[in-house]
PDB file of N, CA and C in Angstrom:
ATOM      1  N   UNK A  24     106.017  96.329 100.299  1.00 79.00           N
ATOM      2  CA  UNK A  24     107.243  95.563 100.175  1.00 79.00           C
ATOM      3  C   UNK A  24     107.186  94.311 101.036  1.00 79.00           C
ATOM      4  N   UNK A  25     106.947  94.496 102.031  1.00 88.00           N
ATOM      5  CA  UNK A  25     106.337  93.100 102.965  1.00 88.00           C
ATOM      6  C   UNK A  25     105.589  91.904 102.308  1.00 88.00           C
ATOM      7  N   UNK A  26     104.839  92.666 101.735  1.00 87.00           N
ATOM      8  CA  UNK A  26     103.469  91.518 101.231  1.00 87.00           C
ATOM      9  C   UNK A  26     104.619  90.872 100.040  1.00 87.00           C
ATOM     10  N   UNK A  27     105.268  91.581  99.610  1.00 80.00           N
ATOM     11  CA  UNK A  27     106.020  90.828  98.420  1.00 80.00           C
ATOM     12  C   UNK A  27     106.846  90.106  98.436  1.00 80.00           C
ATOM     13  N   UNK A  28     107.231  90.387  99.968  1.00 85.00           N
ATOM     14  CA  UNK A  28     108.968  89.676 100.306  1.00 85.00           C
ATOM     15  C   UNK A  28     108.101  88.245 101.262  1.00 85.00           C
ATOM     16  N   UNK A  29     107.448  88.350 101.451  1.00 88.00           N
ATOM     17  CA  UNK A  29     106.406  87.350 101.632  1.00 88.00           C
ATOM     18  C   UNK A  29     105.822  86.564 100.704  1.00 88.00           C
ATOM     19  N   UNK A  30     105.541  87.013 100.062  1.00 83.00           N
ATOM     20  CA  UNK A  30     104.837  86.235  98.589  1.00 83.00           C
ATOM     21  C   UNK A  30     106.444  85.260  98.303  1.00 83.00           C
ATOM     22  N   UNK A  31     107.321  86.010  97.990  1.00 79.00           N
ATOM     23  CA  UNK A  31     108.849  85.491  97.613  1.00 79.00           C
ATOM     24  C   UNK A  31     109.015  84.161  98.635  1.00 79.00           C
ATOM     25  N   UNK A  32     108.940  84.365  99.439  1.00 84.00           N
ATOM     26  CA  UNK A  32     109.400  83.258 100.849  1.00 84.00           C
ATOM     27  C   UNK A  32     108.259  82.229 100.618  1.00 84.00           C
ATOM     28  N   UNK A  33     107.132  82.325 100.229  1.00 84.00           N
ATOM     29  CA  UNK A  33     106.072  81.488 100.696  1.00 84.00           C
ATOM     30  C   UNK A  33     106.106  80.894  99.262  1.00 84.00           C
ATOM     31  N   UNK A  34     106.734  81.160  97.619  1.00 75.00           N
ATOM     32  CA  UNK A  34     106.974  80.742  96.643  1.00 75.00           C
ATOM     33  C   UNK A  34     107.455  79.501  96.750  1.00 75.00           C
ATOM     34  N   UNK A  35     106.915  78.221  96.063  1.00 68.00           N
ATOM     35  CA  UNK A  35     107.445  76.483  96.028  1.00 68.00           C
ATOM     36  C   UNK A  35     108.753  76.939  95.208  1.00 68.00           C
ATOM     37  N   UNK A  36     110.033  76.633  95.771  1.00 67.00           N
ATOM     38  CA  UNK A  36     111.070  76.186  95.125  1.00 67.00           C
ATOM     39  C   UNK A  36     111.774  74.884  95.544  1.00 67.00           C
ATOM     40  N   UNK A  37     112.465  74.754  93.976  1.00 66.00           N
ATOM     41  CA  UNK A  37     111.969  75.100  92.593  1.00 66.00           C
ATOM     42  C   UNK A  37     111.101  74.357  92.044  1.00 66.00           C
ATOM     43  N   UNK A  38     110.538  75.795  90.942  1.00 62.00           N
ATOM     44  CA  UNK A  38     109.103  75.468  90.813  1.00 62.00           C
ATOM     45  C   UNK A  38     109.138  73.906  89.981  1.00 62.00           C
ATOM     46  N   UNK A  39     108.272  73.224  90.019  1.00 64.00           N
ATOM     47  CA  UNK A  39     107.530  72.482  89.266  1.00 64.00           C
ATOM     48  C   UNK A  39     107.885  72.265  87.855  1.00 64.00           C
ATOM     49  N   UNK A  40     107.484  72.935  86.768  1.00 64.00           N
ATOM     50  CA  UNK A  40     108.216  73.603  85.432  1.00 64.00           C
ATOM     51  C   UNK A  40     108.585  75.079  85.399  1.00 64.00           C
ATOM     52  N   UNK A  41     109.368  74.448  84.476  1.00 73.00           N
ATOM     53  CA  UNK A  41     110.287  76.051  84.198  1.00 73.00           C
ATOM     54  C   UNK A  41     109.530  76.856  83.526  1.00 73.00           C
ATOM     55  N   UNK A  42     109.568  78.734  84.269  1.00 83.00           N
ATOM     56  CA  UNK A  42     108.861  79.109  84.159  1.00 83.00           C
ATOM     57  C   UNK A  42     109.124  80.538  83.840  1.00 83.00           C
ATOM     58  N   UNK A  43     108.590  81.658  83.453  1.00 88.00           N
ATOM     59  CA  UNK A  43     109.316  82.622  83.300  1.00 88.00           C
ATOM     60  C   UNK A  43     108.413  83.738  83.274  1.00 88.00           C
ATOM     61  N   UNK A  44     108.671  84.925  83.800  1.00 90.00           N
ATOM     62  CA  UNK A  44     107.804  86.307  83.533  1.00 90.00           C
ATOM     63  C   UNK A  44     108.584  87.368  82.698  1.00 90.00           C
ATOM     64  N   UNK A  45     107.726  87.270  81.566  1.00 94.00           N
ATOM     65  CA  UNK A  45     108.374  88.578  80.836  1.00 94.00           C
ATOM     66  C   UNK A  45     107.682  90.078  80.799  1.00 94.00           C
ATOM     67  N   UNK A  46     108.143  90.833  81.332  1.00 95.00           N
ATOM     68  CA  UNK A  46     107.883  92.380  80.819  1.00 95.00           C
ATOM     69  C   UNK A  46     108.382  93.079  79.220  1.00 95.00           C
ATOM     70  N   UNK A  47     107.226  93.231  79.130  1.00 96.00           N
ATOM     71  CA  UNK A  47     107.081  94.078  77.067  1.00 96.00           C
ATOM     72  C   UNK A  47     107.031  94.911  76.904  1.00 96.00           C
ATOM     73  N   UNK A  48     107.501  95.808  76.174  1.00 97.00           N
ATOM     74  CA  UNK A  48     107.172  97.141  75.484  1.00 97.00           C
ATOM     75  C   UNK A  48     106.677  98.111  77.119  1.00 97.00           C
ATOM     76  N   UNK A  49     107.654  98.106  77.767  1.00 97.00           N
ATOM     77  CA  UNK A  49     107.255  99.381  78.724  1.00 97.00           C
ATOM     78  C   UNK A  49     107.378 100.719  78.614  1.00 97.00           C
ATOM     79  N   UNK A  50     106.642 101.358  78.561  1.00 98.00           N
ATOM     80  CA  UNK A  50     106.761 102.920  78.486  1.00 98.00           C
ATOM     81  C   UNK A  50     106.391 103.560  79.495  1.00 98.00           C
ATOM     82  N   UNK A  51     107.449 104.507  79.536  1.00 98.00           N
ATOM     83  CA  UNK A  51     107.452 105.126  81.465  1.00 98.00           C
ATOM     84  C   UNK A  51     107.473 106.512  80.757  1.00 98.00           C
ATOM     85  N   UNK A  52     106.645 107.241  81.785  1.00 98.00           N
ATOM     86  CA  UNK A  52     107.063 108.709  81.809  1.00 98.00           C
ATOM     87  C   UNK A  52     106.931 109.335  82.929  1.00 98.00           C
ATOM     88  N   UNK A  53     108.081 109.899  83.194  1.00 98.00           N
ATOM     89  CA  UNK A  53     108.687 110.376  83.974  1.00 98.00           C
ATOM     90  C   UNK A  53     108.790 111.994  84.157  1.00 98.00           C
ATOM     91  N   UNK A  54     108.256 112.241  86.054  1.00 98.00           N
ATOM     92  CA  UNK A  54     108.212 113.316  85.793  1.00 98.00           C
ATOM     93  C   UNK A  54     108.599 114.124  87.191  1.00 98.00           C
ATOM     94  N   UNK A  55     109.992 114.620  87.177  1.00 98.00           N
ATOM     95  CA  UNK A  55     110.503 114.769  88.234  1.00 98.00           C
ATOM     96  C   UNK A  55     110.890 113.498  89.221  1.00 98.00           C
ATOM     97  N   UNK A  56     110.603 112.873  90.389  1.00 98.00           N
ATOM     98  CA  UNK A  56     110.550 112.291  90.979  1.00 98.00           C
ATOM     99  C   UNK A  56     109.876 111.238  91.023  1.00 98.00           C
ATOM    100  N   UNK A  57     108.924 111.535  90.539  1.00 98.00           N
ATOM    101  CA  UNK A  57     107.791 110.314  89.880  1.00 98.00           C
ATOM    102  C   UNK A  57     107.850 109.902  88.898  1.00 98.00           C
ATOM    103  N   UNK A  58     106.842 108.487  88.538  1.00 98.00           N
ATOM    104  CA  UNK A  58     106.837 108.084  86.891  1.00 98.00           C
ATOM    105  C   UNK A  58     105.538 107.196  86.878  1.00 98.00           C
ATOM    106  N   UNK A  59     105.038 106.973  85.810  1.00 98.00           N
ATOM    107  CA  UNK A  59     104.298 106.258  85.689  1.00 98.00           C
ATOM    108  C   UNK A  59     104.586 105.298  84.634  1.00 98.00           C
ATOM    109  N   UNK A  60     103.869 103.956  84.415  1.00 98.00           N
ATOM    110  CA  UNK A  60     104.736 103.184  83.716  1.00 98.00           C
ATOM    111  C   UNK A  60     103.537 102.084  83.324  1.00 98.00           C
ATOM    112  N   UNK A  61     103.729 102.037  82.073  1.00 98.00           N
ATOM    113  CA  UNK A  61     102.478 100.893  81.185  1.00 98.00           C
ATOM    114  C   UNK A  61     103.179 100.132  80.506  1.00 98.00           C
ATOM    115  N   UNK A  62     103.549  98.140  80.990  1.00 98.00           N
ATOM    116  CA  UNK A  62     103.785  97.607  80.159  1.00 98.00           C
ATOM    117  C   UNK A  62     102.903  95.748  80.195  1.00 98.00           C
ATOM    118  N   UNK A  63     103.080  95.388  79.074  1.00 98.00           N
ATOM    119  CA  UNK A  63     102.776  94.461  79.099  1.00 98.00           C
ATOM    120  C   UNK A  63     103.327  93.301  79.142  1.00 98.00           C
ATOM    121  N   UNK A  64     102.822  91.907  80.363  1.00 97.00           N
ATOM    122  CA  UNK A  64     103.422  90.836  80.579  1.00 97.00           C
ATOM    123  C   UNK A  64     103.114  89.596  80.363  1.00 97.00           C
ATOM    124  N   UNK A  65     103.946  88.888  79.960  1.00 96.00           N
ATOM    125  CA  UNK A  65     103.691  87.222  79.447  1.00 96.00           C
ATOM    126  C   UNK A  65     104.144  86.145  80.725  1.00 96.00           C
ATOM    127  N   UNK A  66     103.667  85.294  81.053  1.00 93.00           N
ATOM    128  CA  UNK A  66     103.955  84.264  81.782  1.00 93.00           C
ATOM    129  C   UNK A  66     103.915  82.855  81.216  1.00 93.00           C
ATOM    130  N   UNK A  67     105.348  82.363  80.944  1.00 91.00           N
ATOM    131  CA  UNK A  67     105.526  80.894  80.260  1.00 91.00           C
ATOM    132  C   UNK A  67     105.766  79.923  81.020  1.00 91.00           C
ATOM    133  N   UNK A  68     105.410  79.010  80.779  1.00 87.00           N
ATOM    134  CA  UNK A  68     105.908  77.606  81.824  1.00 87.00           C
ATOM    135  C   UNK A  68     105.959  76.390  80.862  1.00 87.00           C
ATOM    136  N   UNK A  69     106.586  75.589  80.914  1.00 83.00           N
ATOM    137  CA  UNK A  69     106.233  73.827  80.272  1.00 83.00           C
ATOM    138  C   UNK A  69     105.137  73.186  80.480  1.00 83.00           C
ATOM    139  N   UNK A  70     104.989  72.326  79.485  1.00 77.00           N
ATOM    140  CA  UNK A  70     104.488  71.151  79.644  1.00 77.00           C
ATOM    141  C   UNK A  70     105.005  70.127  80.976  1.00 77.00           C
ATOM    142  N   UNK A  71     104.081  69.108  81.408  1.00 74.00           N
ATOM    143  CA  UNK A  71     104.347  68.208  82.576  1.00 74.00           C
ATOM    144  C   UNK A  71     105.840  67.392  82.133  1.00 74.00           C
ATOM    145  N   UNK A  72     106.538  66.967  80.663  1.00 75.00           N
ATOM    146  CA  UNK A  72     107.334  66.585  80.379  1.00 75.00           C
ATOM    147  C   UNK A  72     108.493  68.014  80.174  1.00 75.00           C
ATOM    148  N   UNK A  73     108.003  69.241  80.112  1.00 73.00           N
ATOM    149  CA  UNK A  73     109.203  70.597  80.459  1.00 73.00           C
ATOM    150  C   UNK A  73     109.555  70.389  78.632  1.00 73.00           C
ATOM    151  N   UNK A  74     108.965  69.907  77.833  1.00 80.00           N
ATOM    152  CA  UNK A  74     109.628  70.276  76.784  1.00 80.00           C
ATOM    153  C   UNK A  74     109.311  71.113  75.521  1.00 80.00           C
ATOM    154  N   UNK A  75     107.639  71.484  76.041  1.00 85.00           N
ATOM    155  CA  UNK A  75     106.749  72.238  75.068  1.00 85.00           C
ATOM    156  C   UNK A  75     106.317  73.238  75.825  1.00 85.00           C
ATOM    157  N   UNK A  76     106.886  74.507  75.577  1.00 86.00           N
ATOM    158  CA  UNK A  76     106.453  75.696  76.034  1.00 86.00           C
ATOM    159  C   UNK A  76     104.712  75.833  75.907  1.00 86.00           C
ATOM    160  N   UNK A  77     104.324  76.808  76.728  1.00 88.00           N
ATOM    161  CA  UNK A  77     102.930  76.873  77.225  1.00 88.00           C
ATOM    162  C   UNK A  77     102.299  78.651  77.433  1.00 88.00           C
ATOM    163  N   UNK A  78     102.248  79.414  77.132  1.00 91.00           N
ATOM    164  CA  UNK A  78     101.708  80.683  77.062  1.00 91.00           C
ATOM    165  C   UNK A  78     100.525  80.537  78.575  1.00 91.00           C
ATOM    166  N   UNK A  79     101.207  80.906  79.847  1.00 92.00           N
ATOM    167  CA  UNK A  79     100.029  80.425  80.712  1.00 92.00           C
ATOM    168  C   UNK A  79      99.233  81.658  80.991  1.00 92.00           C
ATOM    169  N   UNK A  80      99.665  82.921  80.525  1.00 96.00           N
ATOM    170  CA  UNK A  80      98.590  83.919  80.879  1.00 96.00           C
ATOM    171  C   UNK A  80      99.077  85.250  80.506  1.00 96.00           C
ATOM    172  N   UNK A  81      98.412  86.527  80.064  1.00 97.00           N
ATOM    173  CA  UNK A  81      99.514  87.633  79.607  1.00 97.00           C
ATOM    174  C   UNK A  81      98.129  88.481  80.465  1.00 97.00           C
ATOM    175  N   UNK A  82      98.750  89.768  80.048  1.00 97.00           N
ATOM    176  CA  UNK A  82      98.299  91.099  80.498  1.00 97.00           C
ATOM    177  C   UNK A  82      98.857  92.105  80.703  1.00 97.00           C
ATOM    178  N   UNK A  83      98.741  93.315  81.334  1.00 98.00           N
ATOM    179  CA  UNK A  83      99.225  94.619  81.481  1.00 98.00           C
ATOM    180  C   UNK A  83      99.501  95.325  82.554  1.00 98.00           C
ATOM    181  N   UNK A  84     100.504  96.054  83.435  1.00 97.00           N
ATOM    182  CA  UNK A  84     101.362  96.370  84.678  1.00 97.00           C
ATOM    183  C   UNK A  84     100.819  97.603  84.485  1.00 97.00           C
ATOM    184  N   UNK A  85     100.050  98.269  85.118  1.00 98.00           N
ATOM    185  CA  UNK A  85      99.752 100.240  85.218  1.00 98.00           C
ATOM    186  C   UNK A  85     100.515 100.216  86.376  1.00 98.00           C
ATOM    187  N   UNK A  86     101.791 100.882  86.466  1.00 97.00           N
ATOM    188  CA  UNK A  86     102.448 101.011  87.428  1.00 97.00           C
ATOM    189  C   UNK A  86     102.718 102.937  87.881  1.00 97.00           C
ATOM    190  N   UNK A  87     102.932 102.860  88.989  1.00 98.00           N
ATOM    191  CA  UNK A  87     103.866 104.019  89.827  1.00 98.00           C
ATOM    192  C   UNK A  87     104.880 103.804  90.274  1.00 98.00           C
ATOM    193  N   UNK A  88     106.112 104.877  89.862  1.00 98.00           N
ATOM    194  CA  UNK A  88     106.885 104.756  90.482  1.00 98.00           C
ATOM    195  C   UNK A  88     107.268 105.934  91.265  1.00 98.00           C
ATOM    196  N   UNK A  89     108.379 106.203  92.497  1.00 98.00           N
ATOM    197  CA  UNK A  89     109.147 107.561  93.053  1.00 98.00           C
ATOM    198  C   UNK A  89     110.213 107.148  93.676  1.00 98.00           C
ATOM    199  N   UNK A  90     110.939 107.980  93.233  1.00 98.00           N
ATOM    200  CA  UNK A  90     112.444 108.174  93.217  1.00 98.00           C
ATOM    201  C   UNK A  90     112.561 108.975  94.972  1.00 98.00           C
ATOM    202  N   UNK A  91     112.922 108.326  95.716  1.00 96.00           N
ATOM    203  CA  UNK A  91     113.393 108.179  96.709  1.00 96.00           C
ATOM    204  C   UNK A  91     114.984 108.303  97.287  1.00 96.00           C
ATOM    205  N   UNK A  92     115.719 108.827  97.770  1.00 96.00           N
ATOM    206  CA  UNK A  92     117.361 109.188  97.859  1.00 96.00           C
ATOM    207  C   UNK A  92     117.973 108.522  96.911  1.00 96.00           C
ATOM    208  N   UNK A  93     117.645 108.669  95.821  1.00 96.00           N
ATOM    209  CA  UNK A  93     117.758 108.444  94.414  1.00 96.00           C
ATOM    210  C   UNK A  93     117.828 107.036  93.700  1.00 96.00           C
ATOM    211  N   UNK A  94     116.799 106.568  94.680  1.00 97.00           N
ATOM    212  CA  UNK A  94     116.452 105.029  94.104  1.00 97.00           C
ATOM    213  C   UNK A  94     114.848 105.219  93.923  1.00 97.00           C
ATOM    214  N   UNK A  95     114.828 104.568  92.693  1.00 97.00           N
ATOM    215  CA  UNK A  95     113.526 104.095  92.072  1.00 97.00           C
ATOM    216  C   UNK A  95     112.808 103.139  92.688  1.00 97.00           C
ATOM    217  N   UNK A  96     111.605 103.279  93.219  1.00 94.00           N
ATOM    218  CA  UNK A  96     110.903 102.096  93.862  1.00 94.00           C
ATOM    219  C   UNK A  96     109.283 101.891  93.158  1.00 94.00           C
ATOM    220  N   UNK A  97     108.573 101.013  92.895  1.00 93.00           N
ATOM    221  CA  UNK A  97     107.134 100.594  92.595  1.00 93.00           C
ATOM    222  C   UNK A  97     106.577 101.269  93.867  1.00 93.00           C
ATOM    223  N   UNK A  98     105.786 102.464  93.276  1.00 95.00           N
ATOM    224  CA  UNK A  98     104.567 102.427  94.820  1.00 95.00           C
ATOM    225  C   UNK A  98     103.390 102.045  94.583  1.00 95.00           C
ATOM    226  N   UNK A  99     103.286 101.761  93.337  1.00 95.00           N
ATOM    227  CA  UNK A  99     101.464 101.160  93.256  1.00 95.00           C
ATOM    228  C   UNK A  99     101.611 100.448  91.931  1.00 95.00           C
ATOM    229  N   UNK A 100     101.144  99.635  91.894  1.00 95.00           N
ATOM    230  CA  UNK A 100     100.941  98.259  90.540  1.00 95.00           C
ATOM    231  C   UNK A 100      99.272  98.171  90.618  1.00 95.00           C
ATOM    232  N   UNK A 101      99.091  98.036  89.618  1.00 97.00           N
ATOM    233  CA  UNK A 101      97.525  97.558  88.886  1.00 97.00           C
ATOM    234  C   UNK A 101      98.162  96.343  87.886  1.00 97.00           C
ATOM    235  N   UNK A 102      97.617  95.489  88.332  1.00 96.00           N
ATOM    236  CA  UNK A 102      97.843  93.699  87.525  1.00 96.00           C
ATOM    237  C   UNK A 102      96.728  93.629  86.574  1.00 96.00           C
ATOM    238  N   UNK A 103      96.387  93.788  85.635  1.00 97.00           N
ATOM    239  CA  UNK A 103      95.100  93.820  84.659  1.00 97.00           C
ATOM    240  C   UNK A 103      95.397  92.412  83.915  1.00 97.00           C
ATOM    241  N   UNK A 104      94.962  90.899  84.206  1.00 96.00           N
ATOM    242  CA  UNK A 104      94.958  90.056  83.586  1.00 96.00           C
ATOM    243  C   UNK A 104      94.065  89.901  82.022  1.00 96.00           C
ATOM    244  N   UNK A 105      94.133  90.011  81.246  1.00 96.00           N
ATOM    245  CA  UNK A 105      93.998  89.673  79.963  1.00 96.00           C
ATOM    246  C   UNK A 105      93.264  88.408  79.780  1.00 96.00           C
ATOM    247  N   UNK A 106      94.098  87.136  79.744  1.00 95.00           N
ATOM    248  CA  UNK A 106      93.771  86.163  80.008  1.00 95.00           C
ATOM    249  C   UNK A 106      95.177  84.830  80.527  1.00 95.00           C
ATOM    250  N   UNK A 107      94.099  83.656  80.739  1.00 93.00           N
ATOM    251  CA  UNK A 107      94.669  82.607  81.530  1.00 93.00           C
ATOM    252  C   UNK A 107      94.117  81.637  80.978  1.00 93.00           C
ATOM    253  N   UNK A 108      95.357  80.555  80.850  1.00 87.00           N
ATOM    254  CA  UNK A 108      94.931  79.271  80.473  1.00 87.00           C
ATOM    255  C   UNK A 108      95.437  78.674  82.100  1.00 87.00           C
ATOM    256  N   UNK A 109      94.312  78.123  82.869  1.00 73.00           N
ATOM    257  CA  UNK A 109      94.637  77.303  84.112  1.00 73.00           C
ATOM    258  C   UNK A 109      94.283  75.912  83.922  1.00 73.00           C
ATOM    259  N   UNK A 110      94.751  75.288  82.654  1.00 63.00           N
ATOM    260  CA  UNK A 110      94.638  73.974  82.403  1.00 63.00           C
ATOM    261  C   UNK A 110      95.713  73.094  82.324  1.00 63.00           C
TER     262      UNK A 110
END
């Protein structure tokens, strides 16, 4: 949680172009207290003029989760990039 709330703080705002992360088709299963969770994500941003959307990279979240005094938290993420356009 550190490393993330860090990542958050050390993030350029606001960004550059508008930009967006989507989560797809997630399927969790859940089991007791735990879960595990497979979905897939898109990352969009503009063009340098912000007016032509841009597909900048997709891939897939293998996640963990556990239910904790009855809140759900991420305890482990696997980021599996697919691909990237860094142009």
């Amino acid at each position: 949680r550190d490393e993330f709330a860090k990542y958050l703080a050390d993030y350029p705002h606001p960004p550059e172009h508008h930009q967006k992360h989507m989560l797809i088709n997630p399927v969790i299963e859940v089991d007791g207290d735990q879960a595990e969770g497979d979905s897939g994500w898109l990352f969009l941003t503009s063009d340098a003029g912000g007016l032509r959307p841009r597909l900048a990279a997709f891939g897939r979240y293998r996640d963990r989760f556990l239910r904790q005094d009855g809140i759900w938290r991420i305890a482990g993420r696997v980021c599996e990039t697919e691909a990237m356009d860094i142009g």
